[in-house]
Tab-separated table of C-alpha atoms in Angstrom:
chain	number	residue	atom	x	y	z
D	55	MET	CA	55.607	-104.998	56.177
D	56	ILE	CA	52.668	-107.326	55.665
D	57	ASP	CA	53.188	-110.775	57.124
D	58	PRO	CA	52.943	-113.268	54.236
D	59	ALA	CA	50.962	-115.586	56.509
D	60	SER	CA	48.156	-113.042	56.750
D	61	ARG	CA	45.424	-113.691	54.229
D	62	PRO	CA	42.621	-111.243	53.991
D	63	GLY	CA	39.727	-113.217	52.577
D	64	THR	CA	36.780	-115.306	53.571
D	65	PRO	CA	37.029	-117.345	56.768
D	66	ALA	CA	37.332	-120.481	54.624
D	67	GLN	CA	40.435	-119.098	52.863
D	68	VAL	CA	41.975	-117.926	56.114
D	69	GLN	CA	41.336	-121.217	57.878
D	70	LEU	CA	43.143	-123.516	55.482
D	71	GLY	CA	46.790	-123.646	54.501
D	72	ASP	CA	48.026	-124.170	50.930
D	73	ASP	CA	47.987	-127.909	51.570
D	74	GLY	CA	44.300	-127.788	52.557
D	75	ARG	CA	45.024	-128.422	56.222
D	76	LEU	CA	43.460	-126.543	59.087
D	77	ARG	CA	45.510	-123.599	60.456
D	78	HIS	CA	42.684	-121.689	62.183
D	79	PHE	CA	39.175	-122.839	63.072
D	80	ILE	CA	36.779	-119.943	62.724
D	81	ASP	CA	33.670	-121.018	60.856
D	82	ILE	CA	32.112	-124.158	59.374
D	83	GLU	CA	31.254	-122.264	56.193
D	84	GLY	CA	33.471	-123.219	53.288
D	85	LEU	CA	35.139	-126.167	54.996
D	86	PRO	CA	34.955	-129.362	52.938
D	87	LYS	CA	33.169	-132.500	54.146
D	88	ALA	CA	36.479	-134.407	54.270
D	89	LEU	CA	37.905	-131.923	56.769
D	90	LEU	CA	34.826	-132.019	59.019
D	91	THR	CA	34.997	-135.815	58.903
D	92	GLU	CA	38.698	-135.686	59.807
D	93	ILE	CA	37.840	-133.527	62.843
D	94	LEU	CA	35.194	-136.059	63.912
D	95	ASP	CA	37.540	-139.022	63.379
D	96	THR	CA	40.352	-137.355	65.335
D	97	ALA	CA	37.913	-136.461	68.119
D	98	ASP	CA	36.720	-140.065	68.204
D	99	SER	CA	40.311	-141.183	68.776
D	100	PHE	CA	40.621	-138.651	71.609
D	101	ARG	CA	37.471	-140.145	73.157
D	102	GLY	CA	39.584	-143.308	73.494
D	103	VAL	CA	42.256	-141.372	75.412
D	104	GLN	CA	39.588	-140.318	77.913
D	105	GLU	CA	39.229	-143.965	78.889
D	106	ALA	CA	42.867	-144.326	79.972
D	107	GLN	CA	43.970	-143.775	83.593
D	108	VAL	CA	46.055	-140.815	82.479
D	109	LYS	CA	43.757	-138.824	80.212
D	110	LYS	CA	46.558	-136.907	78.539
D	111	VAL	CA	48.607	-137.069	75.383
D	112	PRO	CA	51.946	-135.290	74.939
D	113	LEU	CA	51.134	-133.652	71.567
D	114	LEU	CA	51.238	-130.002	72.647
D	115	ARG	CA	53.932	-130.335	75.312
D	116	GLY	CA	55.821	-127.062	75.528
D	117	LYS	CA	53.109	-125.204	73.612
D	118	THR	CA	50.976	-122.436	75.087
D	119	VAL	CA	47.254	-122.026	74.559
D	120	ALA	CA	45.719	-118.711	75.632
D	121	ASN	CA	41.991	-118.607	76.331
D	122	LEU	CA	40.837	-115.088	75.478
D	123	PHE	CA	37.298	-114.626	76.688
D	124	PHE	CA	35.878	-111.201	75.953
D	125	GLU	CA	32.448	-112.549	76.864
D	126	ASN	CA	31.269	-114.751	79.725
D	127	SER	CA	31.322	-118.504	79.414
D	128	THR	CA	31.617	-121.362	81.844
D	129	ARG	CA	31.251	-124.627	79.960
D	130	THR	CA	33.019	-123.664	76.736
D	131	ARG	CA	35.904	-122.120	78.610
D	132	ALA	CA	36.222	-125.051	81.015
D	133	THR	CA	36.185	-127.644	78.231
D	134	PHE	CA	38.703	-125.677	76.147
D	135	GLU	CA	40.955	-125.435	79.182
D	136	LEU	CA	40.633	-129.144	79.879
D	137	ALA	CA	41.164	-129.972	76.194
D	138	ALA	CA	44.390	-127.940	76.073
D	139	LYS	CA	45.597	-129.476	79.344
D	140	ARG	CA	44.846	-132.986	78.112
D	141	LEU	CA	47.029	-132.189	75.099
D	142	SER	CA	49.758	-131.252	77.647
D	143	ALA	CA	49.780	-127.580	76.644
D	144	ASP	CA	50.335	-124.783	79.131
D	145	VAL	CA	47.137	-122.795	79.471
D	146	LEU	CA	46.695	-119.117	80.073
D	147	ASN	CA	43.184	-117.962	80.962
D	148	LEU	CA	42.530	-114.305	80.324
D	149	ASP	CA	39.314	-112.669	81.291
D	150	ILE	CA	39.858	-109.666	79.092
D	151	LYS	CA	36.950	-107.633	80.368
D	152	THR	CA	38.555	-107.345	83.772
D	153	SER	CA	42.171	-106.976	82.662
D	154	SER	CA	44.181	-104.797	80.304
D	155	THR	CA	41.389	-103.557	78.067
D	156	ALA	CA	39.740	-102.099	81.138
D	157	LYS	CA	42.970	-100.153	81.668
D	158	GLY	CA	42.830	-98.779	78.128
D	159	GLU	CA	45.068	-101.217	76.253
D	160	THR	CA	43.736	-101.952	72.777
D	161	LEU	CA	42.836	-105.405	71.545
D	162	LEU	CA	45.746	-105.258	69.119
D	163	ASP	CA	48.230	-104.483	71.890
D	164	THR	CA	46.892	-107.296	74.046
D	165	LEU	CA	47.181	-109.811	71.211
D	166	GLN	CA	50.630	-108.702	70.143
D	167	ASN	CA	51.855	-108.986	73.712
D	168	LEU	CA	50.516	-112.512	73.902
D	169	GLU	CA	52.160	-113.354	70.598
D	170	ALA	CA	55.426	-112.016	71.977
D	171	MET	CA	54.971	-114.435	74.884
D	172	GLN	CA	55.074	-117.101	72.148
D	173	ALA	CA	51.564	-118.409	72.511
D	174	ASP	CA	50.777	-121.078	69.915
D	175	ALA	CA	46.986	-120.859	69.932
D	176	PHE	CA	44.354	-118.335	70.927
D	177	VAL	CA	40.897	-119.539	71.844
D	178	VAL	CA	38.725	-116.477	71.276
D	179	ARG	CA	35.215	-115.698	72.439
D	180	HIS	CA	33.897	-112.266	71.557
D	181	SER	CA	30.518	-110.558	71.376
D	182	ASP	CA	31.320	-109.061	67.954
D	183	SER	CA	30.626	-111.187	64.889
D	184	GLY	CA	33.839	-111.636	62.913
D	185	ALA	CA	36.244	-111.022	65.814
D	186	ALA	CA	38.073	-114.359	65.424
D	187	HIS	CA	38.321	-113.921	61.670
D	188	PHE	CA	39.746	-110.434	62.099
D	189	ILE	CA	42.411	-111.671	64.507
D	190	ALA	CA	43.362	-114.612	62.281
D	191	SER	CA	43.530	-112.617	59.065
D	192	GLN	CA	44.939	-109.311	60.269
D	193	VAL	CA	46.514	-109.501	63.690
D	194	THR	CA	48.293	-112.752	64.503
D	195	PRO	CA	48.134	-115.061	61.458
D	196	ARG	CA	50.904	-117.330	62.799
D	197	VAL	CA	49.019	-118.157	65.971
D	198	ALA	CA	46.284	-120.785	65.532
D	199	ILE	CA	42.987	-119.013	66.207
D	200	ILE	CA	40.075	-121.095	67.455
D	201	ASN	CA	36.676	-119.412	67.471
D	202	ALA	CA	34.859	-120.144	70.725
D	203	GLY	CA	31.834	-118.069	69.687
D	204	ASP	CA	31.647	-114.671	67.982
D	205	GLY	CA	28.492	-112.576	68.285
D	206	ARG	CA	25.607	-114.099	66.387
D	207	HIS	CA	27.955	-115.433	63.728
D	208	ALA	CA	29.453	-118.818	64.565
D	209	HIS	CA	30.273	-121.326	67.282
D	210	PRO	CA	31.981	-123.995	65.222
D	211	THR	CA	33.359	-126.215	68.012
D	212	GLN	CA	29.880	-126.434	69.544
D	213	ALA	CA	28.511	-127.495	66.156
D	214	MET	CA	31.246	-130.111	65.742
D	215	LEU	CA	30.721	-131.590	69.213
D	216	ASP	CA	27.029	-131.840	68.308
D	217	MET	CA	27.967	-133.592	65.055
D	218	LEU	CA	30.190	-136.008	66.985
D	219	THR	CA	27.352	-136.735	69.408
D	220	ILE	CA	24.915	-137.339	66.537
D	221	ARG	CA	27.383	-139.578	64.686
D	222	ARG	CA	28.185	-141.640	67.776
D	223	HIS	CA	24.474	-142.222	68.464
D	224	LYS	CA	22.980	-142.345	64.980
D	225	GLY	CA	25.828	-143.160	62.580
D	226	ASP	CA	25.435	-142.055	58.977
D	227	PHE	CA	24.102	-138.512	58.482
D	228	SER	CA	22.502	-139.222	55.110
D	229	ARG	CA	19.359	-140.748	56.587
D	230	LEU	CA	18.853	-138.264	59.422
D	231	ARG	CA	16.186	-135.655	59.938
D	232	VAL	CA	17.386	-133.088	62.437
D	233	ALA	CA	15.117	-130.495	64.064
D	234	ILE	CA	16.604	-127.420	65.740
D	235	VAL	CA	14.022	-125.821	68.016
D	236	GLY	CA	13.857	-122.413	69.697
D	237	ASP	CA	15.704	-119.125	69.553
D	238	ILE	CA	17.320	-119.399	66.122
D	239	LEU	CA	17.541	-115.610	65.760
D	240	HIS	CA	20.162	-115.068	68.453
D	241	SER	CA	21.897	-118.393	68.007
D	242	ARG	CA	25.396	-118.647	66.564
D	243	VAL	CA	25.138	-122.333	67.474
D	244	ALA	CA	22.155	-122.908	65.147
D	245	ARG	CA	23.907	-121.275	62.203
D	246	SER	CA	27.017	-123.426	62.653
D	247	GLN	CA	24.909	-126.550	63.186
D	248	ILE	CA	22.913	-125.996	59.983
D	249	LEU	CA	26.113	-125.493	57.968
D	250	ALA	CA	27.779	-128.559	59.483
D	251	LEU	CA	24.726	-130.798	58.992
D	252	ASN	CA	24.430	-129.750	55.352
D	253	THR	CA	28.138	-130.252	54.683
D	254	LEU	CA	28.019	-133.700	56.276
D	255	GLY	CA	25.010	-134.579	54.114
D	256	ALA	CA	22.105	-134.790	56.584
D	257	ALA	CA	18.886	-135.803	54.826
D	258	GLU	CA	16.894	-132.894	56.221
D	259	VAL	CA	17.651	-129.932	58.490
D	260	ARG	CA	14.671	-128.181	60.061
D	261	VAL	CA	14.383	-125.096	62.207
D	262	VAL	CA	11.335	-124.698	64.426
D	263	ALA	CA	10.558	-121.312	65.987
D	264	PRO	CA	8.076	-118.481	66.104
D	265	ARG	CA	8.582	-115.982	63.267
D	266	THR	CA	9.956	-113.413	65.690
D	267	LEU	CA	12.855	-115.735	66.630
D	268	LEU	CA	13.834	-116.640	63.064
D	269	PRO	CA	16.465	-114.647	61.157
D	270	VAL	CA	15.438	-113.261	57.791
D	271	ASP	CA	16.584	-115.581	55.006
D	272	VAL	CA	17.302	-118.516	57.297
D	273	GLU	CA	16.209	-120.871	54.491
D	274	ALA	CA	19.222	-119.713	52.496
D	275	LEU	CA	21.460	-121.600	54.951
D	276	GLY	CA	19.828	-124.806	53.763
D	277	CYS	CA	16.989	-125.707	56.101
D	278	ARG	CA	13.221	-126.097	56.162
D	279	VAL	CA	11.355	-123.666	58.371
D	280	PHE	CA	8.487	-124.698	60.638
D	281	THR	CA	6.507	-122.464	62.959
D	282	ARG	CA	4.467	-125.306	64.480
D	283	LEU	CA	6.321	-127.671	66.795
D	284	SER	CA	4.123	-130.671	65.892
D	285	GLU	CA	5.077	-130.355	62.229
D	286	GLY	CA	8.728	-129.551	62.854
D	287	LEU	CA	9.251	-132.533	65.143
D	288	ALA	CA	7.277	-135.060	63.058
D	289	GLY	CA	9.513	-138.103	62.577
D	290	ALA	CA	12.727	-136.255	63.572
D	291	ASP	CA	15.697	-138.502	64.485
D	292	VAL	CA	17.548	-135.764	66.351
D	293	VAL	CA	15.948	-132.912	68.293
D	294	ILE	CA	18.148	-130.016	69.353
D	295	ALA	CA	16.649	-127.507	71.801
D	296	LEU	CA	18.320	-124.107	71.928
D	297	ARG	CA	18.538	-121.809	74.916
D	298	LEU	CA	16.235	-118.816	74.910
D	299	GLN	CA	18.825	-116.031	74.974
D	300	LYS	CA	17.041	-113.595	77.215
D	301	GLU	CA	20.147	-111.426	77.616
D	302	ARG	CA	20.264	-110.742	73.872
D	303	MET	CA	16.596	-109.829	73.523
D	304	ASP	CA	16.296	-106.097	73.286
D	305	GLY	CA	12.762	-105.944	71.903
D	306	ALA	CA	9.412	-107.542	72.611
D	307	LEU	CA	10.026	-110.723	70.641
D	308	LEU	CA	7.921	-112.972	72.843
D	309	PRO	CA	4.701	-112.462	74.784
D	310	SER	CA	6.168	-114.401	77.732
D	311	GLU	CA	8.380	-117.336	78.615
D	312	SER	CA	5.393	-119.429	79.597
D	313	GLU	CA	3.800	-118.716	76.243
D	314	PHE	CA	6.986	-119.863	74.518
D	315	TYR	CA	7.107	-123.015	76.626
D	316	ARG	CA	3.487	-123.815	75.799
D	317	HIS	CA	4.091	-123.651	72.052
D	318	TYR	CA	7.748	-124.571	71.628
D	319	GLY	CA	8.843	-126.238	74.858
D	320	LEU	CA	10.328	-129.696	74.478
D	321	THR	CA	8.199	-131.792	76.806
D	322	ARG	CA	7.453	-135.493	77.099
D	323	ASP	CA	4.214	-134.802	75.242
D	324	SER	CA	5.735	-132.817	72.376
D	325	LEU	CA	8.627	-135.265	72.027
D	326	ALA	CA	6.068	-137.945	71.143
D	327	TRP	CA	5.829	-136.324	67.672
D	328	ALA	CA	9.471	-137.176	66.973
D	329	HIS	CA	10.815	-140.603	65.971
D	330	PRO	CA	10.468	-143.052	68.900
D	331	GLU	CA	14.276	-143.425	69.044
D	332	ALA	CA	15.049	-139.741	68.612
D	333	ILE	CA	17.863	-138.313	70.723
D	334	VAL	CA	17.510	-134.962	72.511
D	335	MET	CA	20.333	-132.439	72.615
D	336	HIS	CA	20.893	-128.986	74.102
D	337	PRO	CA	24.071	-126.883	73.920
D	338	GLY	CA	23.583	-125.637	77.476
D	339	PRO	CA	23.118	-123.870	79.759
D	340	ILE	CA	19.569	-125.162	80.071
D	341	ASN	CA	16.594	-123.014	81.051
D	342	ARG	CA	14.457	-125.746	82.605
D	343	GLY	CA	10.769	-125.115	82.077
D	344	VAL	CA	11.469	-122.493	79.396
D	345	GLU	CA	12.703	-124.415	76.354
D	346	ILE	CA	12.861	-127.938	77.790
D	347	GLU	CA	11.086	-129.913	80.480
D	348	SER	CA	13.330	-131.354	83.218
D	349	ALA	CA	11.945	-134.845	82.615
D	350	VAL	CA	13.167	-134.609	78.994
D	351	ALA	CA	16.540	-133.013	79.789
D	352	ASP	CA	17.259	-135.740	82.353
D	353	GLY	CA	15.347	-138.467	80.505
D	354	PRO	CA	16.549	-141.617	78.735
D	355	ARG	CA	16.705	-139.980	75.302
D	356	SER	CA	18.758	-137.025	76.456
D	357	VAL	CA	22.423	-137.059	75.375
D	358	ILE	CA	23.138	-133.620	76.828
D	359	LEU	CA	25.922	-134.738	79.175
D	360	ASP	CA	27.443	-136.811	76.389
D	361	GLN	CA	27.693	-133.553	74.423
D	362	VAL	CA	29.860	-132.114	77.195
D	363	THR	CA	32.219	-135.127	77.138
D	364	ASN	CA	32.391	-134.954	73.342
D	365	GLY	CA	33.131	-131.241	73.624
D	366	ILE	CA	36.501	-131.979	75.218
D	367	ALA	CA	37.393	-134.490	72.488
D	368	VAL	CA	36.363	-132.141	69.658
D	369	ARG	CA	38.291	-129.239	71.161
D	370	MET	CA	41.353	-131.474	71.539
D	371	ALA	CA	40.993	-132.414	67.867
D	372	VAL	CA	40.607	-128.854	66.612
D	373	LEU	CA	43.419	-127.465	68.778
D	374	SER	CA	45.873	-130.178	67.771
D	375	MET	CA	44.937	-129.984	64.084
D	376	ALA	CA	45.248	-126.185	63.894
D	377	VAL	CA	48.554	-126.107	65.808
D	378	SER	CA	49.697	-128.962	63.563
D	379	GLY	CA	48.811	-126.936	60.449
D	380	GLN	CA	50.786	-123.960	61.774
D	381	THR	CA	53.687	-126.277	62.642
D	382	ARG	CA	53.821	-127.709	59.127
D	383	GLU	CA	53.806	-124.223	57.623
D	384	ARG	CA	56.618	-123.130	59.914
D	385	GLU	CA	58.641	-126.221	59.027
D	386	GLN	CA	58.064	-125.569	55.328
D	387	ARG	CA	59.247	-121.945	55.695
D	388	ARG	CA	62.312	-123.160	57.571
D	389	GLN	CA	63.186	-125.618	54.793
D	390	GLU	CA	62.645	-122.962	52.124
D	391	THR	CA	65.026	-120.531	53.803
D	392	GLN	CA	67.745	-123.140	54.232
G	322	MET	CA	67.515	-158.549	47.464
G	323	THR	CA	65.010	-161.303	48.336
G	324	LEU	CA	62.885	-160.761	51.379
G	325	PRO	CA	62.043	-163.708	53.608
G	326	GLU	CA	58.611	-165.368	53.334
G	327	ILE	CA	56.006	-164.402	55.925
G	328	PRO	CA	55.122	-167.949	57.127
G	329	ALA	CA	58.801	-168.702	57.781
G	330	LEU	CA	59.216	-165.387	59.609
G	331	LEU	CA	56.166	-166.041	61.784
G	332	ASP	CA	57.389	-169.585	62.571
G	333	SER	CA	60.774	-168.240	63.562
G	334	LEU	CA	59.265	-165.421	65.640
G	335	GLU	CA	56.925	-167.832	67.422
G	336	ALA	CA	59.731	-170.286	68.206
G	337	ARG	CA	62.015	-167.564	69.595
G	338	LEU	CA	59.148	-166.085	71.573
G	339	GLU	CA	58.285	-169.480	73.099
G	340	LEU	CA	61.893	-169.828	74.265
G	341	CYS	CA	61.818	-166.329	75.722
G	342	LEU	CA	58.520	-166.880	77.570
G	343	ASP	CA	59.832	-170.173	79.001
G	344	ARG	CA	63.113	-168.656	80.062
G	345	LEU	CA	61.361	-165.801	81.862
G	346	ALA	CA	58.683	-168.147	83.269
G	347	VAL	CA	55.888	-165.902	81.976
G	348	ASP	CA	52.379	-166.898	83.088
G	349	ARG	CA	50.561	-167.189	79.734
G	350	ASP	CA	47.134	-166.887	81.323
G	351	ARG	CA	48.074	-163.386	82.474
G	352	LEU	CA	50.004	-162.383	79.346
G	353	ALA	CA	48.356	-159.766	77.124
G	354	VAL	CA	49.416	-159.208	73.519
G	355	VAL	CA	49.272	-155.618	72.245
G	356	GLY	CA	49.786	-154.855	68.554
G	357	ILE	CA	50.967	-151.442	67.332
G	358	HIS	CA	48.944	-150.062	64.390
G	359	THR	CA	48.930	-150.993	61.595
G	360	GLY	CA	51.383	-153.760	60.709
G	361	GLY	CA	52.023	-154.649	64.327
G	362	VAL	CA	48.346	-155.463	64.846
G	363	TRP	CA	48.428	-157.967	61.966
G	364	VAL	CA	51.502	-159.700	63.398
G	365	ALA	CA	49.970	-159.580	66.892
G	366	GLU	CA	46.788	-161.272	65.616
G	367	GLN	CA	48.910	-164.129	64.244
G	368	LEU	CA	50.919	-164.502	67.447
G	369	HIS	CA	47.832	-164.275	69.645
G	370	MET	CA	46.274	-167.122	67.666
G	371	ARG	CA	49.416	-169.255	67.605
G	372	LEU	CA	50.096	-168.867	71.334
G	373	GLY	CA	46.396	-169.529	72.156
G	374	LEU	CA	46.256	-166.872	74.871
G	375	PRO	CA	43.011	-166.339	76.839
G	376	THR	CA	43.385	-162.547	77.275
G	377	PRO	CA	41.847	-160.615	74.351
G	378	LEU	CA	44.176	-158.821	71.956
G	379	GLY	CA	44.917	-155.141	72.539
G	380	THR	CA	45.806	-152.505	69.961
G	381	LEU	CA	47.729	-149.233	70.261
G	382	ASP	CA	47.823	-146.314	67.857
G	383	ILE	CA	50.808	-144.260	68.920
G	384	GLY	CA	49.927	-141.270	66.686
G	385	PHE	CA	49.289	-138.935	69.628
G	386	TRP	CA	52.548	-140.024	71.336
G	387	ARG	CA	54.965	-139.529	68.441
G	388	ASP	CA	58.010	-137.340	69.073
G	389	ASP	CA	58.020	-135.546	65.708
G	390	PHE	CA	54.911	-133.325	66.090
G	391	ASP	CA	57.078	-130.204	65.882
G	392	HIS	CA	58.325	-131.252	62.431
G	393	GLN	CA	55.552	-133.335	60.929
G	394	GLY	CA	52.413	-132.165	62.730
G	395	LEU	CA	49.583	-134.563	63.416
G	396	PRO	CA	49.692	-137.835	61.457
G	397	GLU	CA	46.576	-138.716	59.458
G	398	GLY	CA	44.067	-141.394	60.324
G	399	ILE	CA	44.788	-141.979	64.007
G	400	ARG	CA	42.547	-144.669	65.510
G	401	ALA	CA	41.497	-145.044	69.110
G	402	SER	CA	43.674	-147.457	71.071
G	403	ASP	CA	41.881	-150.427	72.565
G	404	LEU	CA	43.207	-152.268	75.605
G	405	PRO	CA	40.367	-154.597	76.683
G	406	PHE	CA	42.092	-155.623	79.952
G	407	ALA	CA	43.637	-153.954	83.009
G	408	VAL	CA	47.263	-153.049	82.292
G	409	GLU	CA	48.079	-152.658	85.998
G	410	GLY	CA	50.366	-155.469	87.187
G	411	ARG	CA	50.093	-157.446	83.942
G	412	ASP	CA	52.764	-158.922	81.664
G	413	ILE	CA	52.451	-157.247	78.269
G	414	LEU	CA	53.870	-158.416	74.964
G	415	LEU	CA	54.194	-155.450	72.590
G	416	VAL	CA	54.226	-156.463	68.939
G	417	ASP	CA	55.348	-154.471	65.911
G	418	ASP	CA	56.119	-155.431	62.328
G	419	VAL	CA	59.506	-153.745	61.937
G	420	ILE	CA	61.823	-152.219	64.532
G	421	MET	CA	64.393	-149.758	63.301
G	422	SER	CA	64.997	-146.484	65.171
G	423	GLY	CA	63.091	-147.684	68.259
G	424	ARG	CA	61.084	-144.443	68.456
G	425	THR	CA	57.749	-146.145	67.797
G	426	ILE	CA	58.383	-148.482	70.725
G	427	ARG	CA	59.325	-145.579	73.014
G	428	ALA	CA	56.033	-143.878	72.094
G	429	ALA	CA	54.143	-147.149	72.637
G	430	LEU	CA	55.728	-147.587	76.092
G	431	ASN	CA	54.737	-144.045	77.032
G	432	GLU	CA	51.175	-144.612	75.903
G	433	LEU	CA	50.962	-148.027	77.583
G	434	PHE	CA	51.972	-146.585	80.952
G	435	ASP	CA	49.094	-144.096	80.755
G	436	TYR	CA	46.778	-147.092	81.111
G	437	GLY	CA	48.505	-148.443	84.228
G	438	ARG	CA	51.783	-149.868	85.511
G	439	PRO	CA	52.499	-153.176	83.816
G	440	ARG	CA	54.562	-155.758	85.711
G	441	ARG	CA	56.778	-156.425	82.724
G	442	VAL	CA	56.812	-155.453	79.057
G	443	LEU	CA	58.299	-157.672	76.362
G	444	LEU	CA	58.836	-156.776	72.722
G	445	ALA	CA	58.384	-158.955	69.651
G	446	SER	CA	59.035	-157.765	66.124
G	447	LEU	CA	58.661	-159.585	62.829
G	448	LEU	CA	61.807	-157.938	61.471
G	449	SER	CA	64.690	-156.073	63.061
G	450	LEU	CA	66.625	-153.567	60.956
G	451	PRO	CA	69.798	-151.707	61.898
G	452	GLY	CA	69.526	-147.985	62.668
G	453	ARG	CA	68.586	-147.899	66.340
G	454	GLU	CA	68.435	-144.391	67.809
G	455	LEU	CA	67.364	-145.489	71.272
G	456	PRO	CA	68.501	-148.259	73.633
G	457	ILE	CA	65.543	-150.527	72.794
G	458	GLN	CA	65.927	-154.148	71.579
G	459	PRO	CA	63.304	-156.795	70.803
G	460	ASP	CA	63.104	-159.858	73.078
G	461	ALA	CA	62.244	-161.885	70.011
G	462	CYS	CA	62.294	-161.164	66.288
G	463	GLY	CA	61.548	-163.227	63.169
G	464	ALA	CA	64.755	-162.188	61.405
G	465	GLU	CA	67.402	-159.507	61.356
G	466	LEU	CA	67.882	-157.847	57.992
G	467	SER	CA	70.356	-155.385	56.557
G	468	LEU	CA	69.124	-153.118	53.793
G	469	ALA	CA	70.932	-150.838	51.372
G	470	PRO	CA	70.932	-147.156	52.352
G	471	GLY	CA	67.593	-145.534	51.515
G	472	GLN	CA	65.729	-148.837	51.496
G	473	ARG	CA	62.818	-149.598	53.805
G	474	VAL	CA	60.645	-152.625	54.181
G	475	LYS	CA	56.868	-152.454	54.361
G	476	LEU	CA	54.360	-155.025	55.561
G	477	GLN	CA	51.085	-155.185	53.677
G	478	GLY	CA	48.012	-157.051	54.819
G	479	PRO	CA	46.087	-158.272	56.594
G	480	ASP	CA	45.192	-161.082	54.197
G	481	PRO	CA	47.567	-162.120	52.883
G	482	LEU	CA	50.520	-160.606	54.734
G	483	THR	CA	53.287	-159.671	52.300
G	484	LEU	CA	56.596	-157.847	52.581
G	485	SER	CA	57.854	-155.372	50.020
G	486	LEU	CA	60.913	-153.169	49.617
G	487	VAL	CA	60.382	-149.417	49.454
G	488	GLU	CA	63.001	-147.038	48.098
G	489	ARG	CA	63.104	-143.833	50.143
G	490	ARG	CA	64.140	-140.659	48.438
């Protein structure tokens, strides 16, 4: 029998319940501005909790959050774990590569076992694009699925923590020019950032990269393309450097790292093209001297560590909102069957 | 039913609170007033002004501490709490507009203790309604009211503060 909660469809349809509330968080695409703003507002309130002696709220007491990482991650996994713990959830960390799947158990079996353990949310990172969507729509629709990065497709919590950082430093998006610099081709972060910035109404979104590191049709996402750093940075209010994803490069896309740094590296000199009060961001981990100069990464305009702090607040917001959406649906079903 | 006027309620609450503070010999220079969002903050602002306390006003949003997440989910529009003083060892006056079940105050106490261990916590409420579900009573209230079943009272504000009756289905 097909579970009525399963909804084959676009990520946007799968993510929202009938009442328009979040039940999974898989992709920025298709989510309305009001919902993104609600995530940012909720995260802002969680930032307040981080100032208390006890940095915890009891919202997810008795709930279980399973971190399912099919791909390596340090920062994302650590901040998701901390976020779930600060919501008082019990956290299960599964490094799938080294566990059951290595013994031959299928993904479906693993997930169904976890569902039988009554997990309330799965945080999923996977190297295949669409993995989180597949799980949410086909496998365990009644468990809140949070996408922690899938292939080259999306990394929506990273994009939202970037949006929170921008909003806290620059306020209203409608006047902002945002430049995303570097390896756009391999970046799920860039795609989610462009979608989020456009939904939130940023004045201008730019991508700056050599042709070989730009996806075909990137303009269709809603951004201006620049291949010269001086032009791409001119007057920008926010500059986001991306990591050069050497591990994903299977062809000769670049002559050399030093060549890339010379033309696209964010240095004190190149930053002078941007607005004098521009902030500098980087999703981490940083390749110093490859995409960004140390003096910029550690400099007064860098908000990179602030991004990490905001990451916990955004992940608390998304986890609590998605579990809340599932809770409301369950309560509604219970009332209907009474 | 006619609801009492706000100025009279505030006068009565202030007078009862003064008596309470005197009786307990509370040091007003160390007393911090904390309003519970939203109505409680409006009442707290009035009390803070009337009592002329030197410690800045604090605000609590108890949305993340509610006990009905499993039924209602996350409430909308939660604001960050703001306690611009050290809670540790301090006398705190919690203020809300209406006390009924007592669950809001339980949540507020839980949240407050995450900021430190207060020396003493007092509770002031503009109105007290029957229907307590927890052993929590205000130290001072403006008035005690009894409503017909299904009726609730709602404070609107902040300027002017007005009370209205709400029929609950």
